[in-house]
Amino acid sequence: AGSTLAIALIVGTELVVANVGDSEVVLNRNGSAVILTTIHNMRKNESEEERVRACGGRIHHKRLGHPRYNPAFFSIAVTRSIGDLFFKTGKFTDGKDSGLIADADTRKVTLTTDDKFVIIGCDGLWDVMSYQQAIDFTEARLQEGKSCQSISEELVNEALNMGSTDNITALLITLK
């Protein structure tokens, strides 16, 4: 199976982010959550559904269906991923386009003195915790003097406690 990704790179005063799939980057700007990435999931992004339909992809209950096999049994939630050759390679798709691509969305923002940290997380975090909840949760722990590693682990554990049943990844990067 394939993977989703989100990255953040600081170049001078610019923060450059990119993502594929349902991993996302959120910036804390003066205590408010600023979403820097575009989610590639038909349940949350109508334009991805339009893109998949336009290329002839199959959709089954807002999931990307396999172009050759029964999508009730062979479908994935994301519309962009790294890997997933079963959905991308002609050998498995009879040359039909599934709509699954690995093209990343990118964004560049100029950092300001109001920017405190970035959280990179996958859907297992964002499915149960709002962006602002994650910002507030993290801000409180930074004020207690906790480390980025410790807070990242606490975000994962909090998502579990909130009922996440998906894989959970969280990474905290402070900017000051």
mmCIF file of C-alpha atoms in Angstrom:
data_model
loop_
_atom_site.group_PDB
_atom_site.id
_atom_site.type_symbol
_atom_site.label_atom_id
_atom_site.label_comp_id
_atom_site.label_asym_id
_atom_site.label_seq_id
_atom_site.Cartn_x
_atom_site.Cartn_y
_atom_site.Cartn_z
ATOM 1 C CA ALA A 1 0.000 0.000 0.000
ATOM 2 C CA GLY A 2 1.054 3.563 -0.504
ATOM 3 C CA SER A 3 1.729 6.354 1.908
ATOM 4 C CA THR A 4 0.720 9.932 2.425
ATOM 5 C CA LEU A 5 3.163 12.649 3.378
ATOM 6 C CA ALA A 6 3.499 16.196 4.556
ATOM 7 C CA ILE A 7 6.738 18.132 4.777
ATOM 8 C CA ALA A 8 7.812 21.535 6.002
ATOM 9 C CA LEU A 9 11.034 23.275 5.034
ATOM 10 C CA ILE A 10 12.237 26.606 6.341
ATOM 11 C CA VAL A 11 14.260 28.636 3.849
ATOM 12 C CA GLY A 12 15.247 31.980 5.305
ATOM 13 C CA THR A 13 12.001 33.592 6.400
ATOM 14 C CA GLU A 14 9.841 31.348 4.210
ATOM 15 C CA LEU A 15 8.040 28.208 5.296
ATOM 16 C CA VAL A 16 7.512 25.867 2.349
ATOM 17 C CA VAL A 17 5.071 22.998 2.818
ATOM 18 C CA ALA A 18 3.926 20.175 0.585
ATOM 19 C CA ASN A 19 1.573 17.263 1.012
ATOM 20 C CA VAL A 20 0.161 14.217 -0.727
ATOM 21 C CA GLY A 21 -2.913 12.489 0.695
ATOM 22 C CA ASP A 22 -4.455 13.188 4.072
ATOM 23 C CA SER A 23 -1.386 14.235 6.037
ATOM 24 C CA GLU A 24 -1.511 17.935 6.829
ATOM 25 C CA VAL A 25 0.537 20.856 8.146
ATOM 26 C CA VAL A 26 -0.942 23.400 10.551
ATOM 27 C CA LEU A 27 0.769 26.604 11.684
ATOM 28 C CA ASN A 28 0.190 28.350 15.000
ATOM 29 C CA ARG A 29 -0.043 32.027 14.068
ATOM 30 C CA ASN A 30 -0.696 34.133 17.148
ATOM 31 C CA GLY A 31 -2.638 31.298 18.800
ATOM 32 C CA SER A 32 -4.821 30.522 15.781
ATOM 33 C CA ALA A 33 -4.629 27.455 13.569
ATOM 34 C CA VAL A 34 -3.641 28.200 9.969
ATOM 35 C CA ILE A 35 -4.048 25.184 7.682
ATOM 36 C CA LEU A 36 -1.240 25.192 5.135
ATOM 37 C CA THR A 37 -2.045 22.068 3.130
ATOM 38 C CA THR A 38 -4.822 20.707 0.940
ATOM 39 C CA ILE A 39 -6.364 17.393 1.918
ATOM 40 C CA HIS A 40 -6.615 14.816 -0.868
ATOM 41 C CA ASN A 41 -9.686 12.886 0.210
ATOM 42 C CA MET A 42 -13.070 13.006 -1.536
ATOM 43 C CA ARG A 43 -15.005 13.163 1.729
ATOM 44 C CA LYS A 44 -13.324 16.442 2.622
ATOM 45 C CA ASN A 45 -12.308 17.902 -0.745
ATOM 46 C CA GLU A 46 -14.896 18.153 -3.501
ATOM 47 C CA SER A 47 -12.342 19.270 -6.108
ATOM 48 C CA GLU A 48 -10.510 15.954 -5.731
ATOM 49 C CA GLU A 49 -13.716 14.102 -6.581
ATOM 50 C CA GLU A 50 -14.128 16.306 -9.663
ATOM 51 C CA ARG A 51 -10.515 15.600 -10.698
ATOM 52 C CA VAL A 52 -10.968 11.828 -10.314
ATOM 53 C CA ARG A 53 -14.224 11.862 -12.294
ATOM 54 C CA ALA A 54 -12.622 13.964 -15.048
ATOM 55 C CA CYS A 55 -9.889 11.385 -15.625
ATOM 56 C CA GLY A 56 -12.360 8.480 -15.646
ATOM 57 C CA GLY A 57 -11.650 7.159 -12.159
ATOM 58 C CA ARG A 58 -14.191 5.070 -10.257
ATOM 59 C CA ILE A 59 -15.742 6.329 -7.040
ATOM 60 C CA HIS A 60 -17.348 4.077 -4.471
ATOM 61 C CA HIS A 61 -18.882 5.734 -1.383
ATOM 62 C CA LYS A 62 -16.523 8.720 -1.635
ATOM 63 C CA ARG A 63 -13.529 6.384 -1.946
ATOM 64 C CA LEU A 64 -11.264 5.861 -4.935
ATOM 65 C CA GLY A 65 -12.257 2.568 -6.522
ATOM 66 C CA HIS A 66 -9.892 0.269 -8.327
ATOM 67 C CA PRO A 67 -10.353 0.585 -12.109
ATOM 68 C CA ARG A 68 -10.311 -3.162 -12.727
ATOM 69 C CA TYR A 69 -11.592 -4.893 -9.593
ATOM 70 C CA ASN A 70 -14.792 -4.498 -7.611
ATOM 71 C CA PRO A 71 -14.427 -1.163 -5.772
ATOM 72 C CA ALA A 72 -16.520 -2.503 -2.897
ATOM 73 C CA PHE A 73 -13.473 -4.616 -2.060
ATOM 74 C CA PHE A 74 -10.636 -2.596 -3.587
ATOM 75 C CA SER A 75 -10.826 1.106 -2.739
ATOM 76 C CA ILE A 76 -8.792 3.652 -0.815
ATOM 77 C CA ALA A 77 -9.712 6.837 1.012
ATOM 78 C CA VAL A 78 -7.082 9.130 -0.499
ATOM 79 C CA THR A 79 -6.839 10.418 -4.051
ATOM 80 C CA ARG A 80 -3.109 11.118 -3.907
ATOM 81 C CA SER A 81 -0.390 8.932 -2.444
ATOM 82 C CA ILE A 82 3.121 7.690 -2.868
ATOM 83 C CA GLY A 83 3.135 4.085 -3.947
ATOM 84 C CA ASP A 84 -0.119 2.164 -4.330
ATOM 85 C CA LEU A 85 1.137 0.680 -7.584
ATOM 86 C CA PHE A 86 -1.889 -1.632 -7.567
ATOM 87 C CA PHE A 87 -3.929 1.475 -8.478
ATOM 88 C CA LYS A 88 -1.366 3.111 -10.761
ATOM 89 C CA THR A 89 0.348 0.449 -12.874
ATOM 90 C CA GLY A 90 -1.167 -0.768 -16.138
ATOM 91 C CA LYS A 91 -0.286 -4.350 -15.227
ATOM 92 C CA PHE A 92 -2.898 -4.188 -12.442
ATOM 93 C CA THR A 93 -5.358 -1.701 -13.972
ATOM 94 C CA ASP A 94 -5.536 -2.957 -17.568
ATOM 95 C CA GLY A 95 -4.224 0.456 -18.551
ATOM 96 C CA LYS A 96 -7.202 2.271 -17.035
ATOM 97 C CA ASP A 97 -6.633 5.462 -15.052
ATOM 98 C CA SER A 98 -7.718 5.184 -11.433
ATOM 99 C CA GLY A 99 -7.286 8.870 -10.660
ATOM 100 C CA LEU A 100 -4.688 8.159 -7.997
ATOM 101 C CA ILE A 101 -1.685 10.453 -8.409
ATOM 102 C CA ALA A 102 1.386 11.419 -6.387
ATOM 103 C CA ASP A 103 1.385 15.124 -7.293
ATOM 104 C CA ALA A 104 1.963 17.221 -4.189
ATOM 105 C CA ASP A 105 0.258 20.494 -3.401
ATOM 106 C CA THR A 106 2.765 23.082 -2.246
ATOM 107 C CA ARG A 107 2.491 26.388 -0.473
ATOM 108 C CA LYS A 108 4.925 29.019 0.695
ATOM 109 C CA VAL A 109 4.246 31.473 3.523
ATOM 110 C CA THR A 110 6.401 34.190 4.971
ATOM 111 C CA LEU A 111 7.024 33.580 8.656
ATOM 112 C CA THR A 112 6.274 36.385 11.097
ATOM 113 C CA THR A 113 6.989 37.000 14.767
ATOM 114 C CA ASP A 114 3.428 35.740 15.436
ATOM 115 C CA ASP A 115 4.318 32.222 14.215
ATOM 116 C CA LYS A 116 5.146 29.867 17.088
ATOM 117 C CA PHE A 117 5.116 26.291 15.803
ATOM 118 C CA VAL A 118 4.002 23.856 13.134
ATOM 119 C CA ILE A 119 2.239 20.527 13.636
ATOM 120 C CA ILE A 120 2.545 17.882 10.939
ATOM 121 C CA GLY A 121 -0.015 15.132 11.374
ATOM 122 C CA CYS A 122 -1.829 12.400 9.516
ATOM 123 C CA ASP A 123 -5.555 11.691 9.392
ATOM 124 C CA GLY A 124 -5.504 9.627 12.567
ATOM 125 C CA LEU A 125 -4.866 12.879 14.432
ATOM 126 C CA TRP A 126 -7.035 15.229 12.378
ATOM 127 C CA ASP A 127 -10.035 12.853 12.252
ATOM 128 C CA VAL A 128 -10.605 13.262 15.995
ATOM 129 C CA MET A 129 -8.934 16.559 16.873
ATOM 130 C CA SER A 130 -9.671 19.906 15.256
ATOM 131 C CA TYR A 131 -6.776 22.016 14.083
ATOM 132 C CA GLN A 132 -7.478 24.569 16.807
ATOM 133 C CA GLN A 133 -7.720 21.867 19.484
ATOM 134 C CA ALA A 134 -4.267 20.624 18.457
ATOM 135 C CA ILE A 135 -2.872 24.176 18.568
ATOM 136 C CA ASP A 136 -4.344 24.824 22.027
ATOM 137 C CA PHE A 137 -3.246 21.411 23.333
ATOM 138 C CA THR A 138 0.299 22.007 22.117
ATOM 139 C CA GLU A 139 0.485 25.617 23.306
ATOM 140 C CA ALA A 140 -0.483 24.602 26.852
ATOM 141 C CA ARG A 141 2.252 21.968 26.997
ATOM 142 C CA LEU A 142 4.905 24.275 25.562
ATOM 143 C CA GLN A 143 4.057 26.763 28.314
ATOM 144 C CA GLU A 144 4.701 23.950 30.813
ATOM 145 C CA GLY A 145 8.199 23.601 29.324
ATOM 146 C CA LYS A 146 7.660 20.207 27.699
ATOM 147 C CA SER A 147 9.818 19.082 24.768
ATOM 148 C CA CYS A 148 8.665 18.757 21.157
ATOM 149 C CA GLN A 149 9.153 14.989 21.372
ATOM 150 C CA SER A 150 7.059 14.715 24.522
ATOM 151 C CA ILE A 151 4.267 16.873 23.117
ATOM 152 C CA SER A 152 4.242 14.935 19.841
ATOM 153 C CA GLU A 153 3.786 11.709 21.824
ATOM 154 C CA GLU A 154 1.044 13.326 23.901
ATOM 155 C CA LEU A 155 -0.800 14.405 20.737
ATOM 156 C CA VAL A 156 -0.753 10.804 19.519
ATOM 157 C CA ASN A 157 -1.967 9.495 22.874
ATOM 158 C CA GLU A 158 -4.695 12.130 23.051
ATOM 159 C CA ALA A 159 -5.933 11.124 19.579
ATOM 160 C CA LEU A 160 -6.068 7.517 20.774
ATOM 161 C CA ASN A 161 -7.989 8.587 23.878
ATOM 162 C CA MET A 162 -10.396 10.531 21.669
ATOM 163 C CA GLY A 163 -11.184 7.345 19.746
ATOM 164 C CA SER A 164 -8.952 7.440 16.678
ATOM 165 C CA THR A 165 -8.870 4.051 14.996
ATOM 166 C CA ASP A 166 -6.462 4.992 12.209
ATOM 167 C CA ASN A 167 -2.699 5.239 12.202
ATOM 168 C CA ILE A 168 -1.603 8.363 14.065
ATOM 169 C CA THR A 169 1.464 10.460 13.407
ATOM 170 C CA ALA A 170 2.221 13.857 14.948
ATOM 171 C CA LEU A 171 5.366 15.934 14.724
ATOM 172 C CA LEU A 172 5.858 19.280 16.438
ATOM 173 C CA ILE A 173 8.345 21.837 15.146
ATOM 174 C CA THR A 174 8.876 25.030 17.125
ATOM 175 C CA LEU A 175 9.825 28.149 15.207
ATOM 176 C CA LYS A 176 11.370 30.196 18.014
#
